[in-house]
Short mmCIF file of C-alpha atoms in Angstrom, two decimals:
data_model
loop_
_atom_site.label_atom_id
_atom_site.label_comp_id
_atom_site.label_asym_id
_atom_site.label_seq_id
_atom_site.Cartn_x
_atom_site.Cartn_y
_atom_site.Cartn_z
CA MET W 566 104.26 -20.51 -24.19
CA ALA W 567 104.06 -24.24 -23.51
CA ASN W 568 101.18 -26.50 -24.48
CA VAL W 569 99.86 -28.08 -21.28
CA VAL W 570 98.85 -31.66 -20.54
CA VAL W 571 96.55 -32.20 -17.56
CA VAL W 572 96.50 -35.69 -16.05
CA GLY W 573 95.04 -37.15 -12.90
CA ALA W 574 97.94 -38.02 -10.61
CA GLN W 575 96.02 -40.57 -8.51
CA TRP W 576 93.21 -43.00 -9.39
CA GLY W 577 91.03 -40.41 -11.09
CA ASP W 578 88.29 -38.14 -9.69
CA GLU W 579 90.89 -35.57 -8.61
CA GLY W 580 88.99 -32.54 -9.87
CA LYS W 581 90.49 -32.28 -13.35
CA GLY W 582 87.33 -30.75 -14.81
CA LYS W 583 87.53 -27.57 -12.79
CA ILE W 584 91.28 -27.18 -13.34
CA VAL W 585 91.00 -27.72 -17.09
CA ASP W 586 88.13 -25.26 -17.24
CA TRP W 587 90.17 -22.76 -15.21
CA LEU W 588 93.23 -23.20 -17.44
CA SER W 589 91.19 -23.03 -20.63
CA LEU W 590 90.89 -19.28 -20.12
CA GLU W 591 94.40 -19.05 -21.59
CA ALA W 592 94.03 -21.93 -24.05
CA ASP W 593 92.76 -21.75 -27.60
CA VAL W 594 92.14 -25.48 -28.01
CA VAL W 595 91.15 -28.13 -25.43
CA VAL W 596 91.76 -31.76 -26.43
CA ARG W 597 90.46 -34.94 -24.80
CA PHE W 598 92.98 -37.65 -25.74
CA GLN W 599 91.95 -40.99 -24.16
CA GLY W 600 89.25 -42.91 -22.30
CA GLY W 601 85.52 -42.98 -22.86
CA HIS W 602 82.36 -41.89 -21.10
CA ASN W 603 83.34 -43.84 -18.00
CA ALA W 604 85.09 -40.69 -16.77
CA GLY W 605 83.04 -37.85 -15.33
CA HIS W 606 83.99 -34.22 -14.87
CA THR W 607 81.89 -31.85 -12.79
CA LEU W 608 82.21 -28.11 -13.35
CA VAL W 609 80.63 -25.56 -11.02
CA ILE W 610 80.51 -22.10 -12.61
CA ASN W 611 78.69 -19.23 -10.93
CA GLY W 612 76.68 -21.73 -8.92
CA LYS W 613 75.63 -23.68 -12.01
CA THR W 614 76.74 -27.31 -12.29
CA TYR W 615 77.73 -28.97 -15.56
CA LYS W 616 78.38 -32.71 -15.69
CA LEU W 617 80.55 -33.92 -18.56
CA ALA W 618 81.61 -37.39 -19.63
CA LEU W 619 82.93 -37.35 -23.20
CA LEU W 620 83.01 -33.66 -24.00
CA PRO W 621 86.21 -31.76 -23.16
CA SER W 622 85.82 -29.42 -20.21
CA GLY W 623 86.62 -26.43 -22.42
CA ILE W 624 83.26 -26.81 -24.15
CA VAL W 625 81.57 -24.60 -21.54
CA ARG W 626 83.83 -21.66 -22.42
CA PRO W 627 82.73 -19.60 -25.46
CA GLY W 628 85.35 -19.06 -28.12
CA LYS W 629 87.34 -22.22 -27.43
CA LEU W 630 87.79 -25.14 -29.81
CA SER W 631 87.11 -28.51 -28.18
CA VAL W 632 88.52 -31.68 -29.71
CA ILE W 633 87.89 -35.39 -29.08
CA GLY W 634 91.02 -37.19 -30.23
CA ASN W 635 91.59 -40.57 -31.81
CA GLY W 636 92.67 -42.05 -28.47
CA VAL W 637 89.10 -41.74 -27.17
CA VAL W 638 86.50 -44.48 -27.69
CA VAL W 639 83.23 -42.75 -28.54
CA ASP W 640 79.70 -43.96 -27.83
CA PRO W 641 77.93 -41.93 -30.53
CA HIS W 642 74.44 -42.18 -29.03
CA PHE W 643 75.69 -41.20 -25.57
CA LEU W 644 77.66 -38.28 -27.01
CA MET W 645 74.66 -36.86 -28.86
CA GLY W 646 72.64 -37.16 -25.65
CA GLU W 647 75.35 -35.32 -23.71
CA ILE W 648 75.42 -32.56 -26.31
CA ALA W 649 71.64 -32.22 -26.08
CA ARG W 650 71.76 -31.97 -22.27
CA LEU W 651 74.39 -29.24 -22.31
CA ARG W 652 72.54 -27.32 -24.99
CA GLU W 653 69.53 -27.33 -22.69
CA GLN W 654 71.76 -25.67 -20.08
CA GLY W 655 72.62 -22.93 -22.54
CA VAL W 656 76.01 -24.22 -23.76
CA GLU W 657 76.60 -23.59 -27.45
CA ILE W 658 77.88 -26.70 -29.21
CA SER W 659 78.28 -26.92 -32.98
CA PRO W 660 80.81 -28.17 -35.55
CA ASN W 661 82.41 -24.75 -35.20
CA ASN W 662 83.60 -25.40 -31.63
CA LEU W 663 83.65 -29.22 -31.41
CA LYS W 664 85.66 -31.59 -33.59
CA ILE W 665 85.85 -35.39 -33.34
CA ALA W 666 88.69 -37.43 -34.83
CA GLU W 667 87.60 -39.29 -37.94
CA ASN W 668 89.58 -42.33 -36.78
CA ALA W 669 88.05 -42.50 -33.30
CA PRO W 670 86.74 -46.03 -32.55
CA LEU W 671 83.05 -46.32 -31.70
CA ILE W 672 81.50 -47.98 -28.67
CA LEU W 673 78.58 -50.17 -29.75
CA SER W 674 75.71 -51.64 -27.76
CA LEU W 675 77.39 -55.05 -27.99
CA HIS W 676 80.40 -53.61 -26.17
CA ARG W 677 78.22 -52.39 -23.30
CA GLU W 678 76.43 -55.74 -23.03
CA LEU W 679 79.70 -57.68 -22.99
CA ASP W 680 81.21 -55.35 -20.41
CA ALA W 681 78.21 -55.71 -18.10
CA HIS W 682 78.03 -59.48 -18.51
CA ARG W 683 81.68 -59.96 -17.64
CA GLU W 684 81.55 -57.73 -14.57
CA GLU W 685 78.30 -59.17 -13.22
CA SER W 686 79.41 -62.77 -13.67
CA ALA W 687 82.86 -62.24 -12.11
CA GLY W 688 83.49 -63.39 -8.57
CA ASP W 689 84.04 -60.83 -5.82
CA GLY W 690 87.78 -61.37 -5.80
CA VAL W 691 88.24 -60.72 -9.53
CA LYS W 692 85.81 -57.88 -10.21
CA ILE W 693 87.64 -54.97 -11.83
CA GLY W 694 85.00 -52.39 -10.94
CA THR W 695 84.22 -51.42 -14.53
CA THR W 696 81.45 -48.91 -15.19
CA LYS W 697 79.88 -51.42 -17.65
CA ARG W 698 79.83 -48.79 -20.38
CA GLY W 699 81.72 -50.81 -22.97
CA ILE W 700 85.04 -49.01 -22.84
CA GLY W 701 87.22 -52.10 -22.33
CA PRO W 702 85.62 -54.22 -25.07
CA ALA W 703 85.79 -51.25 -27.47
CA TYR W 704 89.53 -50.93 -26.89
CA GLU W 705 89.87 -54.71 -27.36
CA ASP W 706 88.28 -54.36 -30.78
CA LYS W 707 90.59 -51.46 -31.57
CA VAL W 708 93.76 -53.47 -30.96
CA GLY W 709 92.09 -56.50 -32.56
CA ARG W 710 91.73 -54.40 -35.75
CA ARG W 711 87.99 -54.87 -36.04
CA SER W 712 86.71 -51.52 -34.74
CA ILE W 713 84.05 -49.57 -36.53
CA ARG W 714 85.36 -46.02 -36.54
CA LEU W 715 83.62 -42.70 -36.96
CA MET W 716 84.69 -42.33 -40.59
CA ASP W 717 82.98 -45.62 -41.41
CA LEU W 718 79.59 -44.01 -40.82
CA ALA W 719 80.29 -41.73 -43.76
CA GLU W 720 80.66 -44.74 -46.07
CA PRO W 721 77.45 -46.76 -45.68
CA ASP W 722 78.21 -48.77 -48.84
CA THR W 723 81.26 -50.33 -47.16
CA LEU W 724 79.73 -50.61 -43.68
CA SER W 725 78.31 -54.11 -44.17
CA ASP W 726 81.78 -55.66 -44.53
CA LYS W 727 82.96 -53.93 -41.37
CA ILE W 728 79.89 -55.08 -39.45
CA ALA W 729 80.51 -58.64 -40.65
CA ARG W 730 84.10 -58.43 -39.42
CA VAL W 731 83.19 -57.28 -35.91
CA LEU W 732 80.32 -59.79 -35.63
CA SER W 733 82.58 -62.65 -36.75
CA HIS W 734 84.33 -62.11 -33.42
CA HIS W 735 81.46 -61.13 -31.15
CA ASN W 736 78.77 -63.61 -32.15
CA PRO W 737 80.86 -66.74 -31.42
CA LEU W 738 81.90 -65.08 -28.16
CA ARG W 739 78.27 -64.33 -27.29
CA ARG W 740 77.22 -67.92 -28.08
CA GLY W 741 79.85 -69.18 -25.68
CA LEU W 742 78.56 -66.84 -22.98
CA GLY W 743 74.96 -67.81 -23.57
CA LEU W 744 74.04 -64.41 -25.01
CA PRO W 745 71.85 -63.98 -28.11
CA GLU W 746 73.64 -63.24 -31.35
CA ILE W 747 73.59 -59.76 -32.85
CA LYS W 748 71.87 -59.35 -36.20
CA ALA W 749 73.87 -57.42 -38.78
CA ALA W 750 70.81 -55.41 -39.79
CA ALA W 751 70.21 -54.31 -36.20
CA LEU W 752 73.80 -53.13 -35.79
CA ARG W 753 73.66 -51.32 -39.10
CA GLU W 754 70.50 -49.49 -38.02
CA GLU W 755 72.13 -48.60 -34.68
CA LEU W 756 74.99 -46.93 -36.52
CA LEU W 757 73.15 -45.24 -39.36
CA SER W 758 70.52 -43.81 -37.05
CA VAL W 759 73.11 -41.60 -35.36
CA ALA W 760 75.30 -40.89 -38.42
CA PRO W 761 73.55 -37.68 -39.58
CA ASP W 762 73.88 -36.17 -36.09
CA ILE W 763 77.54 -36.97 -35.39
CA LEU W 764 79.21 -36.80 -38.80
CA PRO W 765 79.12 -32.98 -39.04
CA PHE W 766 81.61 -32.91 -36.12
CA MET W 767 84.11 -35.24 -37.85
CA ASP W 768 87.54 -33.93 -38.86
CA ALA W 769 91.13 -34.99 -39.48
CA VAL W 770 92.06 -33.93 -35.98
CA TRP W 771 95.78 -34.66 -36.27
CA ASN W 772 96.04 -32.22 -39.16
CA LEU W 773 93.79 -29.64 -37.52
CA LEU W 774 95.86 -29.66 -34.34
CA GLU W 775 99.16 -29.44 -36.17
CA ASN W 776 97.91 -26.40 -38.04
CA GLU W 777 96.73 -24.82 -34.78
CA ARG W 778 100.09 -25.53 -33.16
CA ARG W 779 102.02 -24.02 -36.07
CA ALA W 780 99.79 -20.95 -35.90
CA GLY W 781 100.93 -20.42 -32.31
CA LYS W 782 97.67 -21.47 -30.69
CA ARG W 783 97.86 -22.73 -27.10
CA ILE W 784 96.67 -26.31 -26.71
CA LEU W 785 95.43 -27.84 -23.47
CA PHE W 786 95.35 -31.66 -23.41
CA GLU W 787 92.83 -33.18 -21.03
CA GLY W 788 93.19 -36.73 -19.74
CA ALA W 789 90.55 -38.93 -18.15
CA GLN W 790 90.91 -41.13 -15.04
CA GLY W 791 94.37 -41.01 -13.42
CA VAL W 792 97.89 -42.24 -14.09
CA LEU W 793 97.52 -45.00 -11.48
CA LEU W 794 94.83 -46.49 -13.73
CA ASP W 795 97.15 -46.58 -16.76
CA VAL W 796 96.97 -49.96 -18.48
CA ASP W 797 100.78 -50.22 -18.39
CA HIS W 798 101.84 -48.23 -15.34
CA GLY W 799 98.81 -48.54 -13.06
CA THR W 800 97.69 -51.12 -10.50
CA TYR W 801 97.11 -53.83 -13.11
CA PRO W 802 94.68 -55.56 -13.62
CA PHE W 803 92.59 -53.01 -11.67
CA VAL W 804 93.15 -50.35 -14.29
CA THR W 805 91.36 -48.74 -17.20
CA SER W 806 91.81 -49.91 -20.79
CA SER W 807 93.90 -47.03 -22.12
CA ASN W 808 97.14 -45.21 -21.43
CA THR W 809 96.39 -42.36 -19.05
CA VAL W 810 99.94 -41.04 -18.63
CA ALA W 811 100.88 -37.72 -20.21
CA ALA W 812 102.75 -39.34 -23.11
CA ALA W 813 99.38 -40.57 -24.42
CA ALA W 814 98.41 -36.96 -25.18
CA ALA W 815 100.60 -37.16 -28.27
CA SER W 816 99.47 -40.53 -29.61
CA GLY W 817 95.85 -39.92 -28.61
CA SER W 818 95.63 -36.71 -30.61
CA GLY W 819 97.93 -37.39 -33.54
CA LEU W 820 100.63 -34.91 -32.61
CA GLY W 821 104.28 -35.66 -32.03
CA PRO W 822 105.82 -35.69 -28.53
CA GLY W 823 107.36 -32.30 -29.19
CA ALA W 824 103.87 -30.79 -28.96
CA ILE W 825 103.77 -31.54 -25.24
CA GLY W 826 105.16 -28.84 -23.00
CA TYR W 827 104.19 -28.58 -19.34
CA VAL W 828 102.60 -31.58 -17.58
CA LEU W 829 100.25 -30.67 -14.74
CA GLY W 830 99.23 -33.47 -12.41
CA ILE W 831 95.97 -33.09 -10.47
CA ALA W 832 95.87 -34.58 -6.97
CA LYS W 833 93.52 -34.34 -4.02
CA ALA W 834 94.91 -33.38 -0.63
CA TYR W 835 93.89 -36.92 0.34
CA THR W 836 93.35 -40.05 -1.79
CA THR W 837 90.27 -41.72 -3.26
CA ARG W 838 89.58 -44.71 -5.45
CA VAL W 839 86.52 -46.20 -7.15
CA GLY W 840 86.13 -49.90 -7.82
CA GLY W 841 88.41 -52.77 -6.92
CA GLY W 842 92.16 -52.90 -6.55
CA PRO W 843 94.87 -52.07 -4.01
CA PHE W 844 94.63 -48.92 -1.93
CA PRO W 845 97.37 -48.88 0.73
CA THR W 846 96.13 -45.79 2.63
CA GLU W 847 92.42 -46.61 2.55
CA LEU W 848 90.54 -45.78 5.74
CA HIS W 849 87.78 -48.14 6.85
CA ASP W 850 86.88 -46.07 9.90
CA GLY W 851 84.91 -42.97 10.75
CA VAL W 852 87.68 -40.72 9.44
CA GLY W 853 87.38 -42.24 5.99
CA GLN W 854 83.61 -41.90 6.17
CA LEU W 855 83.94 -38.26 7.22
CA ILE W 856 86.32 -37.43 4.37
CA GLY W 857 83.93 -39.05 1.90
CA ASP W 858 80.91 -37.20 3.25
CA ARG W 859 82.66 -33.84 3.36
CA GLY W 860 84.15 -34.29 -0.10
CA ARG W 861 80.90 -35.61 -1.60
CA GLU W 862 82.88 -38.52 -2.89
CA PHE W 863 80.44 -40.04 -5.33
CA GLY W 864 81.09 -40.74 -9.02
CA THR W 865 79.88 -38.00 -11.39
CA ASN W 866 78.31 -40.43 -13.84
CA THR W 867 77.90 -43.62 -11.82
CA GLY W 868 76.97 -42.33 -8.36
CA ARG W 869 79.26 -44.94 -6.81
CA ARG W 870 80.73 -44.03 -3.41
CA ARG W 871 84.48 -43.60 -3.56
CA ARG W 872 86.90 -45.26 -1.18
CA CYS W 873 88.82 -42.66 0.85
CA GLY W 874 92.20 -42.55 2.55
CA TRP W 875 95.14 -40.39 3.55
CA PHE W 876 97.43 -38.75 0.99
CA ASP W 877 99.91 -41.27 -0.44
CA ALA W 878 103.17 -39.51 -1.25
CA ALA W 879 104.85 -42.76 -2.32
CA LEU W 880 102.27 -43.27 -5.06
CA MET W 881 102.45 -39.63 -6.05
CA ARG W 882 106.22 -39.79 -6.49
CA GLN W 883 105.62 -42.73 -8.82
CA ALA W 884 103.00 -40.78 -10.78
CA VAL W 885 105.34 -37.78 -11.05
CA LYS W 886 108.00 -39.98 -12.64
CA THR W 887 105.87 -42.08 -15.00
CA SER W 888 103.99 -39.05 -16.33
CA GLY W 889 106.81 -36.52 -16.29
CA ILE W 890 104.78 -34.19 -14.08
CA ASN W 891 106.28 -30.69 -13.85
CA GLY W 892 103.84 -29.33 -11.27
CA VAL W 893 100.80 -30.34 -9.26
CA ALA W 894 97.36 -28.81 -8.83
CA LEU W 895 96.29 -29.76 -5.32
CA THR W 896 92.51 -29.92 -4.88
CA LYS W 897 90.04 -30.27 -2.00
CA LEU W 898 92.38 -28.93 0.66
CA ASP W 899 89.27 -27.53 2.37
CA ILE W 900 87.98 -31.05 3.10
CA LEU W 901 90.77 -31.42 5.67
CA ASP W 902 89.78 -28.26 7.58
CA GLY W 903 89.33 -28.89 11.30
CA PHE W 904 91.25 -32.16 11.61
CA ASP W 905 93.45 -32.26 14.72
CA GLU W 906 96.05 -34.24 12.82
CA ILE W 907 96.52 -35.42 9.25
CA LYS W 908 98.55 -38.38 8.12
CA VAL W 909 100.63 -38.73 4.96
CA CYS W 910 102.08 -42.00 3.69
CA THR W 911 105.80 -41.51 3.06
CA HIS W 912 106.78 -45.06 2.03
CA TYR W 913 105.74 -48.72 2.47
CA LEU W 914 106.84 -51.86 4.22
CA LEU W 915 106.79 -55.03 2.14
CA ASP W 916 107.48 -58.11 4.25
CA ASP W 917 109.23 -55.82 6.79
CA ARG W 918 111.42 -54.29 4.07
CA ARG W 919 111.18 -50.57 3.26
CA ILE W 920 110.23 -49.71 -0.32
CA ASP W 921 109.57 -46.31 -1.87
CA ARG W 922 107.26 -47.40 -4.70
CA LEU W 923 104.23 -49.58 -5.24
CA PRO W 924 105.50 -52.84 -6.74
CA ALA W 925 104.11 -54.09 -10.06
CA SER W 926 103.23 -57.51 -8.64
CA GLN W 927 99.54 -57.82 -7.78
CA ALA W 928 100.34 -60.08 -4.83
CA ALA W 929 102.96 -57.66 -3.50
CA GLN W 930 100.59 -54.72 -3.88
CA ALA W 931 98.14 -56.49 -1.61
CA ARG W 932 100.80 -56.97 1.07
CA VAL W 933 102.34 -53.51 1.30
CA MET W 934 101.79 -51.62 4.55
CA PRO W 935 101.80 -47.81 4.56
CA VAL W 936 104.18 -45.93 6.85
CA TYR W 937 102.75 -42.59 7.96
CA GLU W 938 104.06 -39.22 9.00
CA THR W 939 101.66 -37.29 11.23
CA ILE W 940 101.19 -33.58 10.51
CA GLU W 941 99.40 -31.11 12.74
CA GLY W 942 96.03 -30.00 11.38
CA TRP W 943 94.48 -26.52 11.36
CA LYS W 944 91.38 -24.97 12.91
CA GLY W 945 90.84 -22.19 10.38
CA THR W 946 89.17 -22.59 7.02
CA THR W 947 90.76 -22.92 3.59
CA GLY W 948 87.45 -23.10 1.74
CA GLY W 949 87.14 -20.33 -0.85
CA ALA W 950 90.69 -19.06 -0.32
CA ARG W 951 92.12 -17.23 -3.33
CA SER W 952 95.58 -16.30 -2.03
CA TRP W 953 98.21 -17.71 0.32
CA ALA W 954 97.32 -14.96 2.77
CA ASP W 955 93.85 -16.49 3.14
CA LEU W 956 95.25 -19.84 4.28
CA PRO W 957 95.96 -20.92 7.86
CA ALA W 958 99.70 -21.20 8.49
CA GLN W 959 99.48 -24.90 9.23
CA ALA W 960 97.64 -25.54 5.94
CA ILE W 961 100.53 -23.89 4.11
CA LYS W 962 102.95 -26.13 6.01
CA TYR W 963 100.94 -29.18 4.91
CA VAL W 964 101.16 -28.12 1.25
CA ARG W 965 104.89 -27.44 1.53
CA ARG W 966 105.50 -30.84 3.13
CA ILE W 967 103.64 -32.55 0.31
CA GLU W 968 105.86 -30.75 -2.20
CA GLU W 969 108.94 -32.09 -0.41
CA LEU W 970 107.61 -35.64 -0.29
CA ILE W 971 106.51 -35.92 -3.94
CA ASP W 972 109.51 -34.11 -5.49
CA ALA W 973 107.28 -31.71 -7.43
CA PRO W 974 106.04 -28.17 -6.78
CA VAL W 975 102.40 -27.19 -6.28
CA ALA W 976 101.47 -24.96 -9.21
CA LEU W 977 97.82 -24.42 -8.32
CA LEU W 978 95.70 -24.88 -5.22
CA SER W 979 91.94 -25.44 -5.45
CA THR W 980 89.91 -24.53 -2.38
CA SER W 981 86.34 -25.21 -3.56
CA PRO W 982 84.49 -26.50 -6.64
CA GLU W 983 83.94 -22.90 -7.80
CA ARG W 984 86.06 -21.84 -10.75
CA ASP W 985 87.52 -18.72 -9.11
CA ASP W 986 88.41 -20.33 -5.77
CA THR W 987 91.89 -21.15 -7.03
CA ILE W 988 95.32 -20.01 -5.90
CA LEU W 989 97.77 -19.68 -8.78
CA VAL W 990 101.37 -20.29 -7.79
CA ARG W 991 102.82 -20.90 -11.24
CA ASN W 992 101.10 -20.52 -14.59
CA PRO W 993 101.67 -23.76 -16.58
CA PHE W 994 101.21 -21.95 -19.90
CA GLN W 995 104.03 -19.56 -19.08
CA ASP W 996 106.43 -21.93 -17.36
#
């Protein structure tokens, strides 16, 4: 059986939470390998809604081990609040079923303040659309080799030197921005106040996962955001601050690339995006508004309305290649029920020249024009379907045409937020 990596194949918000939860039935371990609490996953199970940000989606399933890898930046106070909220909903969370990498970098209050200041002071044309939760500045400190990491909380005698190191960068920066300096004592108190709560979850995750892998346990790797937000391969600079492609599952958990088996890309039957940046198929008309209303396209954690547009097969082909996607889980097909016709972008025109990929140049990305293929819609309903026989014939044709255009098969089809409203075409764990 293959270990499975689940990645968003668009700009995030594709419905990964439900799919990971659904797949976790056959997994023993669920690993979150990158990002921070800027990514939200909504799970609807037996009519009950769970909203997650940092915790792996497998946490709601009893008997599964959930892991937060070293590739994740962790806001310790936020995480303990999220754990408390889920416990109130009846979810059991303890060091027995949740482990956090000892070398995971921490998000501090100074990161959140810097993130918010930068975004709020940026002009309209250069706003990235950050969630202002400190993820970007925390990753900057990681690569700048000044992060305070989870393990540091277990060594309070050495914490002062590490605080001095991070403040030697941030306080001059804050002075230049007109922000008050951070007192070392205040930062120390911020960290030590949460240490007793979070340290029991700490572990050498790389070693734990290798032992689980050698024991034949099935591992499900869960990514945040989408591959088009990858800091290298996405629509830079309108991207997130980490690598979101499937290859990051290895580095973000401490396992070698051989631990990765099947890569499942999650994609909506249309396209959405939050924040700034290029979006070739975006709809600024009533159709886009209707898709957003039907799909309840609002951020799980931020509440921001998502931009909506037609399915972009050109971008999906790119995502399939850069993330090595073996199969796709297509979600929210039911949102397209009742449309007389549906459009799919097959390629672009750039200065009247046909291209089959989104160029890396920011200026070129802004100039590309989508070229559409029009597909007949369907009058029946796909909502709640659990087999191909439940789908209108034209809906099946739409799915098959998408497969042809993106050069990847559809492995699963999601027809509602409910866990069981899923059509399994190919089991990723047994591929």
